[in-house]
Coordinates of C-alpha atoms in Angstrom, one line a residue:
X1 CA 4.4 36.3 65.6
X2 CA 2.7 34.9 62.5
X3 CA 5.1 33.9 59.7
X4 CA 4.7 32.4 56.3
X5 CA 7.2 31.1 53.7
X6 CA 6.6 30.8 50.0
X7 CA 9.0 28.7 47.8
X8 CA 8.8 29.5 44.1
X9 CA 10.8 27.3 41.8
X10 CA 11.4 27.8 38.0
X11 CA 13.5 25.6 35.8
X12 CA 16.5 26.7 33.8
X13 CA 15.4 27.2 30.3
X14 CA 11.8 28.3 31.0
X15 CA 11.9 30.9 28.2
X16 CA 12.6 27.9 25.9
X17 CA 9.5 26.2 27.1
X18 CA 7.5 29.3 26.2
X19 CA 9.2 29.4 22.8
X20 CA 8.2 25.8 22.2
X21 CA 4.6 26.8 21.7
X22 CA 5.4 27.4 18.0
X23 CA 4.6 24.1 16.3
X24 CA 6.0 22.7 13.1
X25 CA 3.6 23.6 10.3
X26 CA 4.2 20.4 8.3
X27 CA 3.4 18.1 11.3
X28 CA 0.5 20.1 12.6
X29 CA -1.2 20.6 9.2
X30 CA -4.3 18.6 8.6
X31 CA -2.9 17.0 5.4
X32 CA 0.1 15.8 7.4
X33 CA 2.5 15.9 4.5
X34 CA 0.0 14.1 2.1
X35 CA 1.1 16.4 -0.7
X36 CA 4.4 14.5 -0.8
X37 CA 2.6 11.2 -0.9
X38 CA 0.3 12.3 -3.8
X39 CA 3.3 13.6 -5.7
X40 CA 5.1 10.2 -5.5
X41 CA 1.9 8.4 -6.5
X42 CA 1.5 10.7 -9.5
X43 CA 5.0 10.0 -10.6
X44 CA 4.8 6.2 -10.2
X45 CA 1.2 5.4 -11.0
X46 CA 0.3 8.5 -13.1
X47 CA -2.8 8.8 -11.0
X48 CA -3.8 10.8 -7.9
X49 CA -5.3 10.1 -4.6
X50 CA -7.2 12.2 -2.0
X51 CA -7.1 12.0 1.8
X52 CA -10.8 12.6 2.7
X53 CA -11.1 14.3 6.1
X54 CA -14.5 16.1 6.0
X55 CA -17.9 15.9 4.4
X56 CA -17.1 18.5 1.8
X57 CA -14.2 16.5 0.5
X58 CA -16.2 13.3 0.6
X59 CA -19.0 14.8 -1.5
X60 CA -16.5 16.2 -4.0
X61 CA -14.9 12.7 -4.4
X62 CA -18.3 11.0 -4.7
X63 CA -19.2 13.4 -7.5
X64 CA -15.9 12.7 -9.3
X65 CA -16.4 8.9 -9.0
X66 CA -20.0 9.3 -10.4
X67 CA -18.6 11.2 -13.4
X68 CA -16.0 8.6 -14.1
X69 CA -18.7 5.8 -14.0
X70 CA -20.9 7.6 -16.5
X71 CA -18.6 6.2 -19.2
X72 CA -20.2 2.8 -18.4
X73 CA -17.3 0.9 -19.9
X74 CA -14.5 1.3 -17.5
X75 CA -10.9 1.0 -18.8
X76 CA -7.9 0.1 -16.7
X77 CA -6.8 3.7 -16.0
X78 CA -10.3 4.7 -15.0
X79 CA -10.6 1.6 -12.7
X80 CA -7.3 2.5 -10.9
X81 CA -8.3 6.2 -10.5
X82 CA -11.7 5.2 -9.0
X83 CA -10.0 2.8 -6.6
X84 CA -7.5 5.5 -5.4
X85 CA -10.4 7.9 -4.8
X86 CA -13.0 5.6 -3.4
X87 CA -11.4 2.7 -1.6
X88 CA -12.2 3.1 2.1
X89 CA -9.4 0.8 3.2
X90 CA -6.9 3.1 1.6
X91 CA -8.4 6.0 3.5
X92 CA -8.0 4.1 6.8
X93 CA -4.3 3.6 5.9
X94 CA -3.8 7.3 5.5
X95 CA -4.8 7.7 9.2
X96 CA -1.5 6.0 10.0
X97 CA 0.2 8.9 8.3
X98 CA -1.7 11.3 10.6
X99 CA -0.5 9.3 13.6
X100 CA 3.1 9.6 12.5
X101 CA 2.7 13.4 11.9
X102 CA 1.2 13.8 15.4
X103 CA 4.1 11.9 16.9
X104 CA 6.6 14.1 15.1
X105 CA 4.6 17.2 16.1
X106 CA 4.7 16.0 19.7
X107 CA 8.5 15.5 19.6
X108 CA 8.9 19.2 18.7
X109 CA 7.2 20.3 21.9
X110 CA 8.9 20.7 25.2
X111 CA 7.8 18.7 28.2
X112 CA 5.2 20.3 30.4
X113 CA 6.5 21.3 33.8
X114 CA 5.2 19.6 36.9
X115 CA 3.6 21.9 39.5
X116 CA 3.0 21.0 43.1
X117 CA 1.5 23.2 45.9
X118 CA 1.2 22.4 49.6
X119 CA 0.8 24.1 53.0
X120 CA 2.2 23.4 56.4
X121 CA 1.5 24.8 59.9
X122 CA -2.3 24.3 59.8
X123 CA -3.8 22.8 62.9
X124 CA -3.2 23.8 66.6
X125 CA -2.7 27.5 67.4
X126 CA 0.9 26.9 68.1
X127 CA 1.4 25.5 64.5
X128 CA -0.6 28.3 63.0
X129 CA 1.8 30.7 64.4
X130 CA 4.2 29.6 61.7
X131 CA 2.7 28.9 58.3
X132 CA 4.3 28.0 55.0
X133 CA 2.9 27.8 51.5
X134 CA 5.2 26.0 49.1
X135 CA 4.9 25.8 45.3
X136 CA 7.3 23.6 43.2
X137 CA 7.8 23.4 39.4
X138 CA 10.1 20.7 38.0
X139 CA 11.0 19.1 34.7
X140 CA 13.4 16.6 33.2
X141 CA 16.4 18.5 31.9
X142 CA 17.6 15.4 30.0
X143 CA 14.6 15.9 27.7
X144 CA 16.0 19.3 26.8
X145 CA 19.5 18.0 26.2
X146 CA 18.2 15.2 23.8
X147 CA 15.4 17.2 22.2
X148 CA 17.2 17.6 18.8
X149 CA 17.9 13.9 18.5
X150 CA 14.4 13.0 19.4
X151 CA 13.0 15.4 16.8
X152 CA 15.4 13.8 14.2
X153 CA 14.1 10.3 15.0
X154 CA 10.5 11.4 14.9
X155 CA 11.1 13.2 11.6
X156 CA 12.6 10.0 10.1
X157 CA 9.6 8.0 11.2
X158 CA 7.3 10.6 9.7
X159 CA 9.0 10.5 6.4
X160 CA 8.9 6.7 6.6
X161 CA 5.2 6.9 7.2
X162 CA 4.8 9.1 4.1
X163 CA 6.5 6.5 2.0
X164 CA 4.4 3.7 3.6
X165 CA 1.2 5.6 2.7
X166 CA 2.6 5.9 -0.9
X167 CA 3.4 2.2 -0.9
X168 CA -0.1 1.2 0.2
X169 CA -1.5 3.4 -2.6
X170 CA 0.7 1.8 -5.2
X171 CA -0.2 -1.6 -4.0
X172 CA -3.9 -0.8 -4.4
X173 CA -3.2 0.6 -7.9
X174 CA -1.3 -2.5 -8.9
X175 CA -3.9 -4.8 -7.5
X176 CA -6.7 -2.9 -9.2
X177 CA -5.0 -3.0 -12.6
X178 CA -4.4 -6.8 -12.3
X179 CA -8.0 -7.3 -11.3
X180 CA -9.2 -5.3 -14.3
X181 CA -7.0 -7.5 -16.6
X182 CA -8.3 -10.6 -15.0
X183 CA -11.9 -9.5 -15.4
X184 CA -11.6 -8.5 -19.0
X185 CA -9.7 -11.6 -19.9
X186 CA -12.3 -13.7 -18.2
X187 CA -15.1 -12.2 -20.2
X188 CA -13.1 -12.6 -23.4
X189 CA -12.8 -16.3 -22.6
X190 CA -16.5 -16.5 -22.1
X191 CA -17.1 -15.0 -25.6
X192 CA -14.7 -17.5 -27.1
X193 CA -16.4 -20.4 -25.4
X194 CA -19.8 -19.2 -26.5
X195 CA -18.6 -19.4 -30.1
X196 CA -17.4 -22.9 -29.4
X197 CA -20.7 -23.7 -27.8
X198 CA -22.5 -22.8 -31.0
X199 CA -20.4 -25.2 -33.0
X200 CA -20.9 -27.9 -30.4
X201 CA -24.7 -27.4 -30.3
X202 CA -24.8 -27.8 -34.1
X203 CA -22.7 -30.9 -34.0
X204 CA -24.8 -32.5 -31.2
X205 CA -28.0 -31.7 -33.0
X206 CA -26.7 -33.1 -36.3
X207 CA -25.5 -36.3 -34.5
X208 CA -29.0 -36.7 -33.1
X209 CA -30.7 -36.4 -36.5
X210 CA -28.2 -38.8 -38.1
X211 CA -28.8 -41.2 -35.3
X212 CA -32.6 -41.1 -36.1
X213 CA -31.9 -42.1 -39.7
X214 CA -29.5 -44.8 -38.6
X215 CA -26.5 -43.1 -40.4
X216 CA -24.6 -42.7 -37.1
X217 CA -23.9 -45.2 -34.4
X218 CA -24.8 -44.7 -30.8
X219 CA -21.2 -44.5 -29.7
X220 CA -20.4 -41.7 -32.1
X221 CA -23.5 -39.9 -31.1
X222 CA -22.6 -40.2 -27.4
X223 CA -19.2 -38.7 -28.0
X224 CA -20.7 -35.6 -29.7
X225 CA -23.3 -35.2 -27.0
X226 CA -20.6 -35.6 -24.3
X227 CA -18.4 -33.0 -25.8
X228 CA -21.3 -30.6 -26.0
X229 CA -22.2 -31.2 -22.4
X230 CA -18.6 -30.8 -21.2
X231 CA -18.2 -27.6 -23.1
X232 CA -21.5 -26.3 -21.6
X233 CA -20.1 -27.0 -18.1
X234 CA -16.8 -25.2 -19.0
X235 CA -18.7 -22.2 -20.4
X236 CA -20.7 -22.0 -17.1
X237 CA -17.4 -22.2 -15.1
X238 CA -16.0 -19.4 -17.3
X239 CA -19.1 -17.2 -16.7
X240 CA -18.8 -17.7 -13.0
X241 CA -15.1 -16.9 -13.0
X242 CA -15.8 -13.7 -15.0
X243 CA -18.5 -12.6 -12.6
X244 CA -16.3 -13.2 -9.6
X245 CA -13.4 -11.4 -11.3
X246 CA -15.6 -8.4 -11.9
X247 CA -16.8 -8.5 -8.3
X248 CA -13.2 -8.5 -7.1
X249 CA -12.6 -5.4 -9.3
X250 CA -15.8 -3.8 -7.9
X251 CA -14.6 -4.4 -4.3
X252 CA -11.2 -2.8 -5.0
X253 CA -12.9 0.2 -6.5
X254 CA -15.1 0.5 -3.4
X255 CA -18.4 0.5 -5.3
X256 CA -21.8 -0.6 -4.2
X257 CA -25.5 -0.1 -5.0
X258 CA -26.3 1.2 -8.4
X259 CA -22.6 1.9 -9.1
X260 CA -21.9 -1.8 -9.7
X261 CA -23.7 -1.7 -13.0
X262 CA -20.6 -0.6 -14.9
X263 CA -19.1 -2.7 -17.6
X264 CA -15.6 -3.7 -18.6
X265 CA -14.4 -4.2 -22.2
X266 CA -15.1 -7.6 -23.8
X267 CA -11.5 -8.0 -24.9
X268 CA -8.0 -6.9 -23.8
X269 CA -5.9 -4.4 -25.7
X270 CA -3.8 -5.7 -28.5
X271 CA -0.2 -6.4 -28.0
X272 CA 2.1 -3.4 -28.3
X273 CA 4.1 -3.1 -31.5
X274 CA 7.4 -3.2 -29.6
X275 CA 8.7 -3.9 -26.1
X276 CA 9.9 -1.3 -23.8
X277 CA 13.7 -1.6 -23.5
X278 CA 15.1 -1.6 -20.0
X279 CA 18.8 -1.7 -20.3
X280 CA 19.3 -0.6 -16.6
X281 CA 16.3 -2.2 -15.0
X282 CA 18.1 -3.0 -11.8
X283 CA 19.5 0.5 -11.3
X284 CA 16.1 2.0 -12.1
X285 CA 14.4 -0.3 -9.5
X286 CA 17.0 0.6 -6.8
X287 CA 16.4 4.2 -7.5
X288 CA 12.6 4.2 -7.5
X289 CA 11.4 1.4 -5.3
X290 CA 9.4 2.9 -2.4
X291 CA 9.8 -0.1 -0.1
X292 CA 13.6 0.3 -0.4
X293 CA 13.4 3.9 0.5
X294 CA 11.3 2.9 3.6
X295 CA 14.0 0.4 4.6
X296 CA 16.7 3.2 4.3
X297 CA 14.7 5.5 6.5
X298 CA 14.2 2.7 9.0
X299 CA 17.9 2.2 9.2
X300 CA 18.4 6.0 9.6
X301 CA 15.9 6.1 12.4
X302 CA 17.4 3.1 14.2
X303 CA 20.9 4.7 13.8
X304 CA 19.6 7.9 15.4
X305 CA 18.0 5.9 18.2
X306 CA 21.3 4.0 18.7
X307 CA 23.2 7.3 19.1
X308 CA 20.6 8.6 21.5
X309 CA 20.9 5.4 23.6
X310 CA 24.6 5.8 23.6
X311 CA 24.3 9.4 24.7
X312 CA 22.0 8.5 27.6
X313 CA 23.6 5.3 28.6
X314 CA 24.7 6.3 32.1
X315 CA 22.1 9.0 32.8
X316 CA 18.5 8.2 32.1
X317 CA 16.8 10.7 34.4
X318 CA 18.1 14.1 35.1
X319 CA 16.1 16.9 36.8
X320 CA 17.2 20.4 37.5
X321 CA 15.3 22.7 39.9
X322 CA 16.2 26.3 40.1
X323 CA 14.3 29.1 41.8
X324 CA 13.9 31.4 44.8
X325 CA 12.7 31.1 48.4
X326 CA 10.8 34.0 49.9
X327 CA 10.2 34.2 53.7
X328 CA 7.9 36.8 55.3
X329 CA 7.5 37.5 59.0
X330 CA 4.8 39.7 60.5
X331 CA 5.6 41.6 63.8
X332 CA 4.0 44.3 65.8
X333 CA 5.6 47.1 63.9
X334 CA 5.6 45.8 60.3
X335 CA 6.5 42.9 58.0
X336 CA 10.0 41.6 57.2
X337 CA 10.6 39.7 53.9
X338 CA 13.8 37.8 53.1
X339 CA 14.5 36.1 49.7
X340 CA 17.2 33.5 49.0
X341 CA 18.1 31.6 45.9
X342 CA 17.8 27.8 45.7
X343 CA 19.0 25.2 43.2
X344 CA 18.5 21.4 43.2
X345 CA 19.9 18.7 40.9
X346 CA 18.4 15.2 40.9
X347 CA 19.9 12.3 38.9
X348 CA 20.2 8.5 39.0
X349 CA 23.5 6.9 40.0
X350 CA 24.3 4.1 37.6
X351 CA 25.5 1.6 40.2
X352 CA 23.5 -1.5 39.2
X353 CA 22.3 -0.7 35.7
X354 CA 25.2 0.7 33.6
X355 CA 23.2 0.7 30.4
X356 CA 25.0 -2.2 28.8
X357 CA 21.8 -4.2 28.2
X358 CA 20.1 -1.2 26.5
X359 CA 23.2 -0.6 24.4
X360 CA 23.2 -4.2 23.3
X361 CA 19.6 -4.1 22.2
X362 CA 20.2 -0.8 20.3
X363 CA 23.2 -2.3 18.6
X364 CA 21.3 -5.4 17.6
X365 CA 18.4 -3.3 16.3
X366 CA 20.9 -1.4 14.1
X367 CA 22.5 -4.5 12.8
X368 CA 19.0 -6.0 12.0
X369 CA 17.9 -2.9 10.1
X370 CA 21.2 -2.9 8.1
X371 CA 20.9 -6.5 7.1
X372 CA 17.2 -6.1 6.2
X373 CA 18.1 -3.2 4.0
X374 CA 20.9 -5.2 2.3
X375 CA 18.5 -8.2 1.8
X376 CA 15.8 -5.8 0.4
X377 CA 18.3 -4.4 -2.2
X378 CA 19.3 -8.0 -3.3
X379 CA 15.7 -9.0 -3.6
X380 CA 14.7 -5.9 -5.6
X381 CA 17.4 -6.5 -8.1
X382 CA 16.3 -10.1 -8.5
X383 CA 12.6 -9.1 -8.8
X384 CA 13.5 -6.5 -11.5
X385 CA 15.4 -9.0 -13.6
X386 CA 12.6 -11.6 -13.1
X387 CA 9.8 -9.2 -14.0
X388 CA 11.6 -8.0 -17.1
X389 CA 12.4 -11.6 -18.3
X390 CA 8.8 -12.5 -17.8
X391 CA 7.7 -9.4 -19.6
X392 CA 9.9 -10.3 -22.7
X393 CA 9.0 -14.0 -22.7
X394 CA 5.2 -13.4 -22.2
X395 CA 5.3 -11.0 -25.2
X396 CA 7.1 -13.6 -27.4
X397 CA 4.6 -16.3 -26.4
X398 CA 1.6 -14.1 -27.0
X399 CA 3.0 -12.9 -30.3
X400 CA 3.6 -16.5 -31.3
X401 CA 0.0 -17.4 -30.8
X402 CA -1.2 -14.3 -32.6
X403 CA 1.2 -14.6 -35.6
X404 CA 1.5 -18.3 -36.0
X405 CA -1.1 -20.5 -34.2
X406 CA -4.3 -18.5 -34.8
X407 CA -3.5 -17.8 -38.5
X408 CA -2.8 -21.5 -39.1
X409 CA -6.1 -22.5 -37.4
X410 CA -7.9 -19.9 -39.4
X411 CA -6.4 -21.3 -42.6
X412 CA -7.4 -24.8 -41.6
X413 CA -10.9 -23.7 -41.0
X414 CA -11.1 -21.9 -44.3
X415 CA -9.9 -25.0 -46.2
X416 CA -12.2 -27.2 -44.3
X417 CA -15.1 -24.9 -45.3
X418 CA -14.1 -25.2 -49.0
X419 CA -13.8 -28.9 -48.7
X420 CA -17.2 -29.1 -47.0
X421 CA -18.8 -27.0 -49.7
X422 CA -17.3 -29.3 -52.3
X423 CA -18.6 -32.3 -50.4
X424 CA -15.1 -33.6 -49.8
X425 CA -15.2 -33.6 -46.0
X426 CA -18.1 -34.3 -43.6
X427 CA -19.9 -31.8 -41.4
X428 CA -18.3 -33.2 -38.3
X429 CA -14.8 -32.6 -39.7
X430 CA -15.7 -29.0 -40.4
X431 CA -17.2 -28.6 -36.9
X432 CA -14.1 -30.1 -35.3
X433 CA -11.8 -27.6 -37.2
X434 CA -14.1 -24.8 -36.0
X435 CA -13.8 -25.9 -32.4
X436 CA -10.0 -26.3 -32.8
X437 CA -9.8 -22.7 -34.0
X438 CA -11.9 -21.4 -31.1
X439 CA -9.6 -23.3 -28.6
X440 CA -6.5 -21.8 -30.2
X441 CA -8.1 -18.3 -30.0
X442 CA -8.8 -18.9 -26.3
X443 CA -5.2 -19.9 -25.7
X444 CA -4.1 -16.8 -27.6
X445 CA -6.3 -14.7 -25.4
X446 CA -4.8 -16.3 -22.3
X447 CA -1.3 -15.6 -23.6
X448 CA -2.2 -12.0 -24.2
X449 CA -3.7 -11.8 -20.7
X450 CA -0.4 -13.2 -19.2
X451 CA 1.6 -10.6 -21.1
X452 CA -0.5 -7.7 -19.7
X453 CA -0.2 -9.1 -16.2
X454 CA 3.6 -9.3 -16.7
X455 CA 3.5 -5.7 -17.9
X456 CA 1.8 -4.7 -14.7
X457 CA 4.3 -6.7 -12.6
X458 CA 7.1 -4.9 -14.4
X459 CA 5.8 -1.6 -13.2
X460 CA 5.5 -2.8 -9.6
X461 CA 9.0 -4.3 -9.8
X462 CA 10.3 -0.9 -10.6
X463 CA 8.2 1.4 -8.4
X464 CA 7.0 -1.0 -5.7
X465 CA 3.5 -1.9 -4.7
X466 CA 3.3 -5.6 -5.6
X467 CA 5.1 -8.9 -5.7
X468 CA 7.0 -7.8 -8.8
X469 CA 8.2 -10.8 -10.7
X470 CA 5.3 -13.3 -10.8
X471 CA 5.3 -12.7 -14.5
X472 CA 1.6 -13.1 -14.9
X473 CA 2.0 -16.8 -14.7
X474 CA -1.5 -17.5 -13.3
X475 CA -4.1 -19.0 -15.6
X476 CA -7.8 -19.2 -15.1
X477 CA -9.0 -22.8 -14.8
X478 CA -11.7 -22.3 -17.4
X479 CA -9.1 -21.2 -19.9
X480 CA -7.0 -24.3 -19.2
X481 CA -10.0 -26.5 -19.7
X482 CA -10.9 -24.8 -22.9
X483 CA -7.4 -25.5 -24.2
X484 CA -8.0 -29.2 -23.9
X485 CA -11.5 -29.1 -25.2
X486 CA -10.4 -29.7 -28.7
X487 CA -8.8 -33.1 -28.0

């Protein structure tokens, strides 16, 4: 008699496995939820970005960048838009969003069953008289029981990745705007120092001629020549700072080759007529800050993970096997087949590991996220207050230079010119007053630059994407030297 036995096993819930082939459209789409990211960017930065994923999109973006650069003189908004379209580091950041969407997509899928097939009774004629072919299909049923919670965790991480992509975009926008302000202010300083250089050259030349006639001592001549030489060095430093500032802006915009021939304006915009009132600056920041929303989602994901750990504390591996066993015997007068049902349940007995360590780690992770969220909220409120205070103070300082210091220096220069024309004052006194006015103009330009930097910091303090609260306190070394050049 030759007999064979076939064991076929199917898990409970196999129809659900087949149903799991339907994927979530948002997770599996190529844009991976980038529409949400772009919408948040447009609201906060009033600009748009593009996630480039093929050659056609790349060509379209390149053409758009070329069109923006045809204006030659690039303003702040244009610089930000070019950076959001053309910065390759930002495109690499968007790949992280794709990873998160793939993880969320994977969480929606059921685990693939494990299939094993084997034979017995092959060998000697006696063993071949009884042959068996066994097939086994198994899966972890615990994954089915915790599937909804795993999907919720992955979805929270996906939404967190969306906000992280938006935050990176806002950071680039803020950094580009600040770089544009720095570049324009640097070239404005160069222009002011060039005007001062003209007066210094004239003074030095006059001192040399007077020295030839014996009307001026060597010590006085040396002072005029030294001032002219020092100012020439400061002007060279200012030109270097301006070129480096523009190069930094070029790097952020992702430009190279012939595209770097663009120009920036030679002066910053005038101060606004009035300040933007922010009576509820803290509440607005708490509502709109992207990094705070990321911290909230992190706490949400950790809380869901904590609940999942609690639910699977005692049972970490649970497998259910259900199926049928078919046995066939072949005799002289026919074949006899018998079928019987079979179920198996495999699980781990929590004798040594009761899950307390995993629960403690999950609890600590939850407490950590909660405390980090609370700290983030406190810091954001402080950053908003600091940024607004700097915004108001920088405006008052810049307006003081514009309305008081520069007009007074202009008046002194005009009076000095009249006195010189009436031969009341000397040429050197007139040139000294001209230099003093130029230095005051440089200080006024620096104050205006600091205001616009504070304005950019205020935007980031409300929406996220920067330090928020530095107040535009940085000052270019060349500008500081120019301020002391008149003494």
